mmCIF file of C-alpha atoms in Angstrom:
data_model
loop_
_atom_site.group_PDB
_atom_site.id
_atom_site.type_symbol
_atom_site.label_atom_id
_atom_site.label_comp_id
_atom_site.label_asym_id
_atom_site.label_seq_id
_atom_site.Cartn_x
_atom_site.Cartn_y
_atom_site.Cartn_z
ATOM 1 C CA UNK A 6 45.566 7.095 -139.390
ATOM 2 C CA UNK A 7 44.909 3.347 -140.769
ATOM 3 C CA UNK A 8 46.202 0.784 -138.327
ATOM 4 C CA UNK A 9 46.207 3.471 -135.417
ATOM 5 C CA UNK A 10 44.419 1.076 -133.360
ATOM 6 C CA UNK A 11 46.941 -1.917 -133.706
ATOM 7 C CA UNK A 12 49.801 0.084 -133.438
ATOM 8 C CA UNK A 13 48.476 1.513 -129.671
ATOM 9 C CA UNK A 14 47.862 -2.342 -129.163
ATOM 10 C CA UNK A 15 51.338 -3.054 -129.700
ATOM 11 C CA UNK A 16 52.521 -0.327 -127.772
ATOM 12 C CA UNK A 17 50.717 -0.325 -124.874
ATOM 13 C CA UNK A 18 49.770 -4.139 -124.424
ATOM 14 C CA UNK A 19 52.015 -6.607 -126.716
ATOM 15 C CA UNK A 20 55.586 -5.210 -125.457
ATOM 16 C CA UNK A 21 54.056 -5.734 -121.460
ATOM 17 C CA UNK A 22 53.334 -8.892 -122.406
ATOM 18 C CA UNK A 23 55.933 -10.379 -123.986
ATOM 19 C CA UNK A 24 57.964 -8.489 -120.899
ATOM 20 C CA UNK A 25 55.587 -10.152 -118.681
ATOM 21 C CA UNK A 26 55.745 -14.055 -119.826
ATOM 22 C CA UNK A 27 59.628 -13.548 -120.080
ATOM 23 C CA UNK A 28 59.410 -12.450 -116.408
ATOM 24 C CA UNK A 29 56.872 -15.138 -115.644
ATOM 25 C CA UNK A 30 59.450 -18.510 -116.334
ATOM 26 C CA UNK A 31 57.334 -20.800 -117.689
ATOM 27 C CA UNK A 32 55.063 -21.060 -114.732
ATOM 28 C CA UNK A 33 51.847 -21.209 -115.851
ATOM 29 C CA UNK A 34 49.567 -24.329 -117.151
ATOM 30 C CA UNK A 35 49.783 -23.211 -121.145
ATOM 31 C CA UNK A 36 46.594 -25.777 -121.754
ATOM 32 C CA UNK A 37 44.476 -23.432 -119.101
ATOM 33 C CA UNK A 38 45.695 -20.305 -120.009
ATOM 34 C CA UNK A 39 44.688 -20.963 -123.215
ATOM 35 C CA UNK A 40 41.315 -22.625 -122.694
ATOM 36 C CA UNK A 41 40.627 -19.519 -119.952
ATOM 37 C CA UNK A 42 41.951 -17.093 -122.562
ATOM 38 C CA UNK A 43 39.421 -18.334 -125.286
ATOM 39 C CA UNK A 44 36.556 -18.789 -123.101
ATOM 40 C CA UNK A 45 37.046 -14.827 -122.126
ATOM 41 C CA UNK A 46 37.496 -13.733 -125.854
ATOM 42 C CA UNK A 47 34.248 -15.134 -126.987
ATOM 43 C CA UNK A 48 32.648 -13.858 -123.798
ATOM 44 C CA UNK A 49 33.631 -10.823 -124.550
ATOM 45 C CA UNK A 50 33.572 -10.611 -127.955
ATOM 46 C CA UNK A 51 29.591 -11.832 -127.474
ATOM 47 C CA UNK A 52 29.291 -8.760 -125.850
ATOM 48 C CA UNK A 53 31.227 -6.602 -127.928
ATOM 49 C CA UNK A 54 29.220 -7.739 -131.059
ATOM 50 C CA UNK A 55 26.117 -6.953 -129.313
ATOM 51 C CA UNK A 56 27.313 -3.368 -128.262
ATOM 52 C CA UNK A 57 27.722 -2.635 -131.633
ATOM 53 C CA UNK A 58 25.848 -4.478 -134.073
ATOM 54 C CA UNK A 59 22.769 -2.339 -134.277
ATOM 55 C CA UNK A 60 24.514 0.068 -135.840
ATOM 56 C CA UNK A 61 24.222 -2.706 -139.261
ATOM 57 C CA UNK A 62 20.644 -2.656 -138.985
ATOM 58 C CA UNK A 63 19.371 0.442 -137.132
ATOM 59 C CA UNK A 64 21.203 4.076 -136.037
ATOM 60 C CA UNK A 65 21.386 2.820 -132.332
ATOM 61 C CA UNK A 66 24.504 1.125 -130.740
ATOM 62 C CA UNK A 67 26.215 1.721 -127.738
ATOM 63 C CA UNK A 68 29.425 2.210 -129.238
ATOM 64 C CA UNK A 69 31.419 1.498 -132.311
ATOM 65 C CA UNK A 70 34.957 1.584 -134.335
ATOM 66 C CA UNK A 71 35.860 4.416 -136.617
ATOM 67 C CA UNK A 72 36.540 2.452 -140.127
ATOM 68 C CA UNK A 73 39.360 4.871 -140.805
ATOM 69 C CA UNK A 74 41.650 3.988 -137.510
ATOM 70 C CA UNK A 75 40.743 0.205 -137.632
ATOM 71 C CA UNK A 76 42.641 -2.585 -139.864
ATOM 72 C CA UNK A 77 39.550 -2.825 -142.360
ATOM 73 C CA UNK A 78 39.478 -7.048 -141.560
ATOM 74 C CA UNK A 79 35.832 -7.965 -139.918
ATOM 75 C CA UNK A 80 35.276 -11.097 -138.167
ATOM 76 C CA UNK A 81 32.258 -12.349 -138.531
ATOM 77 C CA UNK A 82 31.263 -8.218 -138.598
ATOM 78 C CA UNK A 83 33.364 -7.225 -136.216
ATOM 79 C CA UNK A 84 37.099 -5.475 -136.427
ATOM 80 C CA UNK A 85 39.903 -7.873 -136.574
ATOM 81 C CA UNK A 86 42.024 -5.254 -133.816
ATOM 82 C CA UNK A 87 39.009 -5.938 -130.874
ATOM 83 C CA UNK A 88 40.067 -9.680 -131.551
ATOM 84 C CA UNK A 89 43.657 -8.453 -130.599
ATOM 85 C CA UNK A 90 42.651 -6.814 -127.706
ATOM 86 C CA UNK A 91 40.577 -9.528 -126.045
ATOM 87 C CA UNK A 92 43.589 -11.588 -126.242
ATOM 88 C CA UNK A 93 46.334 -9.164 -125.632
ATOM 89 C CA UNK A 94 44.314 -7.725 -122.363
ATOM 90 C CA UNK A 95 43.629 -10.930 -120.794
ATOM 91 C CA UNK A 96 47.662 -12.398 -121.084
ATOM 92 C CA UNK A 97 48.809 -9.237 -119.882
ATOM 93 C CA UNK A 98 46.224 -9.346 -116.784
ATOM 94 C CA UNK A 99 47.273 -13.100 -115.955
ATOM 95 C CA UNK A 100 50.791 -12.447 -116.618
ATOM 96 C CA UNK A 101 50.663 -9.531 -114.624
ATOM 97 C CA UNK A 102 48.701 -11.314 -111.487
ATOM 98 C CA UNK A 103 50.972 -14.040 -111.501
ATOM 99 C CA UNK A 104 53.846 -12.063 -111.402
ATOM 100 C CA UNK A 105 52.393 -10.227 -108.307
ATOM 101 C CA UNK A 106 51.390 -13.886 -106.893
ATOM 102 C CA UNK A 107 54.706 -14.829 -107.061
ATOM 103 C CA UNK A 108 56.177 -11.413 -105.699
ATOM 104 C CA UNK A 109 54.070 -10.360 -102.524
ATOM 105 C CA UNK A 110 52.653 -14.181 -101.473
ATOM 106 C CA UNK A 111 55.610 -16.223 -102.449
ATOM 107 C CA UNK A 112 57.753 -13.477 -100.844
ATOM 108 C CA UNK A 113 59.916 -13.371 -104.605
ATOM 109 C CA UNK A 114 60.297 -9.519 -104.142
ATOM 110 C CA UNK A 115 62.974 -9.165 -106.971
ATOM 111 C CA UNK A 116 60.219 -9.971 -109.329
ATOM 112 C CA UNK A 117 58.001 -6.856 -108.061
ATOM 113 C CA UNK A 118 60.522 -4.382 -110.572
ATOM 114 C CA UNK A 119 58.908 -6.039 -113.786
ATOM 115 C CA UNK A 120 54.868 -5.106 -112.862
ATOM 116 C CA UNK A 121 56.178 -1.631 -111.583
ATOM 117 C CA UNK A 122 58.051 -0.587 -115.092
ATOM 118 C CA UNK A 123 55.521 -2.182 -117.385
ATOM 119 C CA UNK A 124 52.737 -0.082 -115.478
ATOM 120 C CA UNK A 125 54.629 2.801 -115.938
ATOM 121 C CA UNK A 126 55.729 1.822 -119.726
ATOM 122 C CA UNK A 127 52.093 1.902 -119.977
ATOM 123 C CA UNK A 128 50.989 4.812 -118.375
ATOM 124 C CA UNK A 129 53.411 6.847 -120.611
ATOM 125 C CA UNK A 130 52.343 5.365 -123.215
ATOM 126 C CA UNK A 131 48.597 6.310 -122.695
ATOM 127 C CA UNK A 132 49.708 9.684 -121.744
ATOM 128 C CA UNK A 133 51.778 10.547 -125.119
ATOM 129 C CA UNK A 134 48.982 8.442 -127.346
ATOM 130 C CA UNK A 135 46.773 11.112 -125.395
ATOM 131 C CA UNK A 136 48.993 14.192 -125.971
ATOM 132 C CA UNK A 137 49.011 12.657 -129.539
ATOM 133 C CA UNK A 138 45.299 12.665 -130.073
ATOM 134 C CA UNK A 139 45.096 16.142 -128.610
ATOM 135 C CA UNK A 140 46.790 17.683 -131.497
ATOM 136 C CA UNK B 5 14.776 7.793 -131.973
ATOM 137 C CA UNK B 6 13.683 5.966 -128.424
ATOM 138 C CA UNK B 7 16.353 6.146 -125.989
ATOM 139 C CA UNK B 8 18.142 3.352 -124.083
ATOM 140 C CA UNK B 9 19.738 5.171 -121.599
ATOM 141 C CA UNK B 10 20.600 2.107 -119.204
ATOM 142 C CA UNK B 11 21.344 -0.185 -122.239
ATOM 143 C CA UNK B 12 25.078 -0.045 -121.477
ATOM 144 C CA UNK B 13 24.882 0.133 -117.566
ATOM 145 C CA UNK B 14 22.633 -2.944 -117.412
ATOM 146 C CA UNK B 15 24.929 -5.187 -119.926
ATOM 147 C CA UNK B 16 27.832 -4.497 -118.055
ATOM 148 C CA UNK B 17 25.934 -5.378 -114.602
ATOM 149 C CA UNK B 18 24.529 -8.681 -115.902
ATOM 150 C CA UNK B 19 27.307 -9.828 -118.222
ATOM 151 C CA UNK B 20 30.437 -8.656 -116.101
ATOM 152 C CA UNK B 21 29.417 -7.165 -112.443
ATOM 153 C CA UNK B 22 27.420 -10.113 -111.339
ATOM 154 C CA UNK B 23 29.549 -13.037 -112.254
ATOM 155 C CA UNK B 24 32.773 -10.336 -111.198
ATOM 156 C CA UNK B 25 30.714 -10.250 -107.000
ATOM 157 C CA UNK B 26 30.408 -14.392 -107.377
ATOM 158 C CA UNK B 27 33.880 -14.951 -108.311
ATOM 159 C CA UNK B 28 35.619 -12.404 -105.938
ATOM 160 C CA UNK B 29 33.836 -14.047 -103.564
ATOM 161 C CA UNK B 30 35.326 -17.056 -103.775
ATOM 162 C CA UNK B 31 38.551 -15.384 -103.457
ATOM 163 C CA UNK B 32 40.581 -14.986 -99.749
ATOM 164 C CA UNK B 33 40.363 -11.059 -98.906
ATOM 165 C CA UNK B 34 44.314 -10.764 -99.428
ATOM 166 C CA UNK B 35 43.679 -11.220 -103.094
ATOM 167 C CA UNK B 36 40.621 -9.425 -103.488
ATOM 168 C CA UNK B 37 42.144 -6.551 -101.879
ATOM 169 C CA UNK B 38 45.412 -6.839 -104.784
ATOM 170 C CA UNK B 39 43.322 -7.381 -107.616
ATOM 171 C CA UNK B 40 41.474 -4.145 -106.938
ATOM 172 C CA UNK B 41 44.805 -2.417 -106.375
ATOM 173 C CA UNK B 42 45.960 -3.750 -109.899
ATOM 174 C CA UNK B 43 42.989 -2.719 -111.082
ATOM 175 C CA UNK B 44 42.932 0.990 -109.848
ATOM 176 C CA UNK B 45 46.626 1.321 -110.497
ATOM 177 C CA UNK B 46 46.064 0.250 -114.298
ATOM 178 C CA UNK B 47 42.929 2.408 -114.501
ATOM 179 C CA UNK B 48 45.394 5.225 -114.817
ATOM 180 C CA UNK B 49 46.586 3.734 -118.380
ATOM 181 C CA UNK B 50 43.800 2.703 -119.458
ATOM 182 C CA UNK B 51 41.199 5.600 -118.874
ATOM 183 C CA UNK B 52 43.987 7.860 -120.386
ATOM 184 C CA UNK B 53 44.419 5.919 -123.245
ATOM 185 C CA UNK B 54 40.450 5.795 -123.781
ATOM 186 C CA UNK B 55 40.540 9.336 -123.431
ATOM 187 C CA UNK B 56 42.742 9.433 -126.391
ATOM 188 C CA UNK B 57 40.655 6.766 -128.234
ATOM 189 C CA UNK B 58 37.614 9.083 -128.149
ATOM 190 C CA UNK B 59 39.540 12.541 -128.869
ATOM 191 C CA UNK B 60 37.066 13.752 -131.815
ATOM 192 C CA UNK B 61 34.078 10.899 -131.887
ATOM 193 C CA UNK B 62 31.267 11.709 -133.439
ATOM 194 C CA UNK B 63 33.082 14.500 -135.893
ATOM 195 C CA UNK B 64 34.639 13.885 -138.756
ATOM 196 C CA UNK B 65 38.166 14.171 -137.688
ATOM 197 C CA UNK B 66 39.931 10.810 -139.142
ATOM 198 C CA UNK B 67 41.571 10.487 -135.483
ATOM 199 C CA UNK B 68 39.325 8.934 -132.947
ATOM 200 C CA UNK B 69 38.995 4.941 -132.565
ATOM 201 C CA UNK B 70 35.538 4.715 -130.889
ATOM 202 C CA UNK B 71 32.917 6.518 -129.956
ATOM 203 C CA UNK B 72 29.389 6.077 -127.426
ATOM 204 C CA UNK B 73 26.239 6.538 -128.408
ATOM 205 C CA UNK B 74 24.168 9.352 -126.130
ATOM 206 C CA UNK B 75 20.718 7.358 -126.490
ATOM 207 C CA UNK B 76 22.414 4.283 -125.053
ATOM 208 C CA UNK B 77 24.094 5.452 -121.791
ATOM 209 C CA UNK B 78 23.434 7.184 -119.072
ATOM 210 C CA UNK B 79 24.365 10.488 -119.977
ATOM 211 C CA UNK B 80 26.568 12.210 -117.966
ATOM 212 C CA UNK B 81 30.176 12.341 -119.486
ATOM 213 C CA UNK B 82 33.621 13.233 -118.595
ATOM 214 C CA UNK B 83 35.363 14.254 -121.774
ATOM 215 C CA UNK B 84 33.822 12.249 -124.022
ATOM 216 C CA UNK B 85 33.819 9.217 -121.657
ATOM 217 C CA UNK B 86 30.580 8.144 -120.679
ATOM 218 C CA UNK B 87 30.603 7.701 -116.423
ATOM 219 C CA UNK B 88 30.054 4.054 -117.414
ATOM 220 C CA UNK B 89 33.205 3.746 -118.678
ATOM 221 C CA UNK B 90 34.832 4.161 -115.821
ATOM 222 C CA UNK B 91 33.896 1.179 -114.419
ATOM 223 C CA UNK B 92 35.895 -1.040 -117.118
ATOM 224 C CA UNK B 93 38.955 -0.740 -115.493
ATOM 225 C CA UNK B 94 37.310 -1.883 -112.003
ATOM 226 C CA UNK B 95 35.153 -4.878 -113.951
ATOM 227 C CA UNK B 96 37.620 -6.327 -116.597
ATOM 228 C CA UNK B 97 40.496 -6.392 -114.598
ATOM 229 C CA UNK B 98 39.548 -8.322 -111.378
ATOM 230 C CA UNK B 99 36.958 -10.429 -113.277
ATOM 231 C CA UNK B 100 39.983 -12.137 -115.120
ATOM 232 C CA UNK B 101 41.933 -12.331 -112.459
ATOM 233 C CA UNK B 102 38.756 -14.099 -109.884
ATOM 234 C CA UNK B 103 37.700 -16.372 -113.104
ATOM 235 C CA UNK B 104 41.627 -17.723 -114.203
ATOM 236 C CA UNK B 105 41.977 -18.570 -109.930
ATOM 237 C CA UNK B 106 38.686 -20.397 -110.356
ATOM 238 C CA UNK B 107 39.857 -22.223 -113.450
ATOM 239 C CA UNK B 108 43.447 -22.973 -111.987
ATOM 240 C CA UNK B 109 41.400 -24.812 -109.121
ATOM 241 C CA UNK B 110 39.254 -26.688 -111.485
ATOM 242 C CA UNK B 111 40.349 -30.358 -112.071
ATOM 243 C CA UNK B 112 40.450 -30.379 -116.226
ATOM 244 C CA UNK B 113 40.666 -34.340 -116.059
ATOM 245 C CA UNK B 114 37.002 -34.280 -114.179
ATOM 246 C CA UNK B 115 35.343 -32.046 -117.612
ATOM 247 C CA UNK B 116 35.433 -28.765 -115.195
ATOM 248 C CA UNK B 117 36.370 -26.874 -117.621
ATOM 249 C CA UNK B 118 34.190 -27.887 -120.045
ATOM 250 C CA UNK B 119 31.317 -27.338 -117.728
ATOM 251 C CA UNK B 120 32.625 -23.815 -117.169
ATOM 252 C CA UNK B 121 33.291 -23.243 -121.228
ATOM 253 C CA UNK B 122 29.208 -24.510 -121.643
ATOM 254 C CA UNK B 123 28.126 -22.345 -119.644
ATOM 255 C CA UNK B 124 30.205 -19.230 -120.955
ATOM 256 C CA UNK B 125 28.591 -20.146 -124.207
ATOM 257 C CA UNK B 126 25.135 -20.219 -122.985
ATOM 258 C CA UNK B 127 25.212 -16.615 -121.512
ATOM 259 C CA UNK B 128 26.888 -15.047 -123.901
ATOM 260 C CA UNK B 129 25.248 -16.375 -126.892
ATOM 261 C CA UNK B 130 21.976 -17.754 -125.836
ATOM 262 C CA UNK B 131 20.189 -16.025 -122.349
ATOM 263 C CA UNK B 132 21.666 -12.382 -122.960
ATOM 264 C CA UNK B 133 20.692 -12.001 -126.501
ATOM 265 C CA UNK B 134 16.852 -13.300 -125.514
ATOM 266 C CA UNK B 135 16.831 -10.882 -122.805
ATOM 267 C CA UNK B 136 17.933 -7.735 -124.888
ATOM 268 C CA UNK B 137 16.512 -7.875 -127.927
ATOM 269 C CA UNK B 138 17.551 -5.993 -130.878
ATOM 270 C CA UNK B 139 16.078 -2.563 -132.063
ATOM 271 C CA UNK B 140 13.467 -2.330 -134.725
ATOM 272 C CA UNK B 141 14.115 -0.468 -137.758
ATOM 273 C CA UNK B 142 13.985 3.212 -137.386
#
């Protein structure tokens, strides 16, 4: 089960986003997005390290990864694959919002198909990875 | 082992709920209204798929991807999803979407941004570690 994280990253979030930015034309500020993007990751990831660093020094955390479903690559002590979903969660919200900015407020209704399939992509997704892990 | 029962409930109200209420806020209802919607909507994938991620925690099945700690949340589970949990869908979702309209109205040519990335470095790595300080040794 090595690389079962990444893989349900790719699934579930990198294929709705590169669906998303195709969808979104090249409309947002690149030098934002990724200044907002990295300012989120490292908030996050702040966090995240927190959560889970105890368990390095004491038996308490609030959560942690299961070494055998994770890459095995630490950043500074923490996986590699929460990296990947800091960044991979926050395109696929913006990409997403914009897409629905541009549908519903700049009355661009054709675009409302693309959210409406990649949440449902997604949701079956989740539901067989679930189905999966049930087994 | 002492228990920290709010740990979890209390990081997620400083680091995500409060600045999530400031920056909603500055948001016009319409949008407020269809961030929660995208957030509620996606909840569906994602609490699934965490439902899937925890299959098996704490056992030695080779399966599961994380897993919460009992001393450290509240306590009261669904599955083995913490009640906490529940809320990610309803924090990290609209606090993206409130903070990127914030930035897209900040003028990076007047250092907004720059004030904003400061001060994302100072909470996360400065105030919140001195308020929660790390466990002892057991």
């Amino acid at each position: 089960m090595k690389f079962l994280y990444l893989k349900l990253l790719f699934a579930i979030y990198f294929i709705p986003v590169i669906v998303l930015f195709s969808a979104s034309e090249g409309s947002l500020d690149i030098l934002k997005l990724s200044l907002f993007t990295f300012i989120i990751v490292i908030y996050g990831i702040a966090w995240d390290m927190w959560a889970t660093k105890h368990g390095r020094t004491d038996k308490v955390w609030v959560w942690r990864f299961n070494p055998k479903t994770i890459t095995g690559v630490y950043v500074d002590h923490h996986p590699l694959d929460e990296y990947v979903f800091g960044v991979l969660h926050i395109f696929w919200v913006i990409f997403l919002w914009e897409i629905l900015n541009q549908a519903i407020f700049e009355n661009n209704n054709a675009l409302l198909i693309v959210p409406v399939v990649v949440i449902l992509w997604q949701i079956g997704v989740g539901y067989v990875f679930y189905k999966m892990q049930k087994r | 082992m002492k228990n920290h029962h709010f740990r979890y409930i209390i990081s997620l109200t400083i680091l995500a709920i409060l600045p999530e209420i400031y920056f909603l806020s500055q948001m016009p209802m319409q949008k407020i209204v269809l961030s929660f919607v995208i957030a509620v909507v996606s909840g569906l994938f994602i609490m699934t798929t965490d439902f899937g991620t925890t299959k098996g925690s704490g056992t030695s099945s080779r399966k599961w991807i994380w897993d919460f700690n009992s001393n450290d949340i509240l306590g009261l589970k669904i599955s083995n999803l913490p009640i906490e949990e529940f809320l990610f869908p309803l924090v990290w979702v609209p606090l993206p979407i409130a903070l990127w309209e914030y930035v897209k109205s900040v003028n990076i040519s007047n250092g907004g941004l720059g004030v904003i990335l400061i001060g994302t470095l100072i909470l996360a790595f400065v105030i919140f570690p001195l308020i929660e300080r790390p466990h002892t040794k057991q």
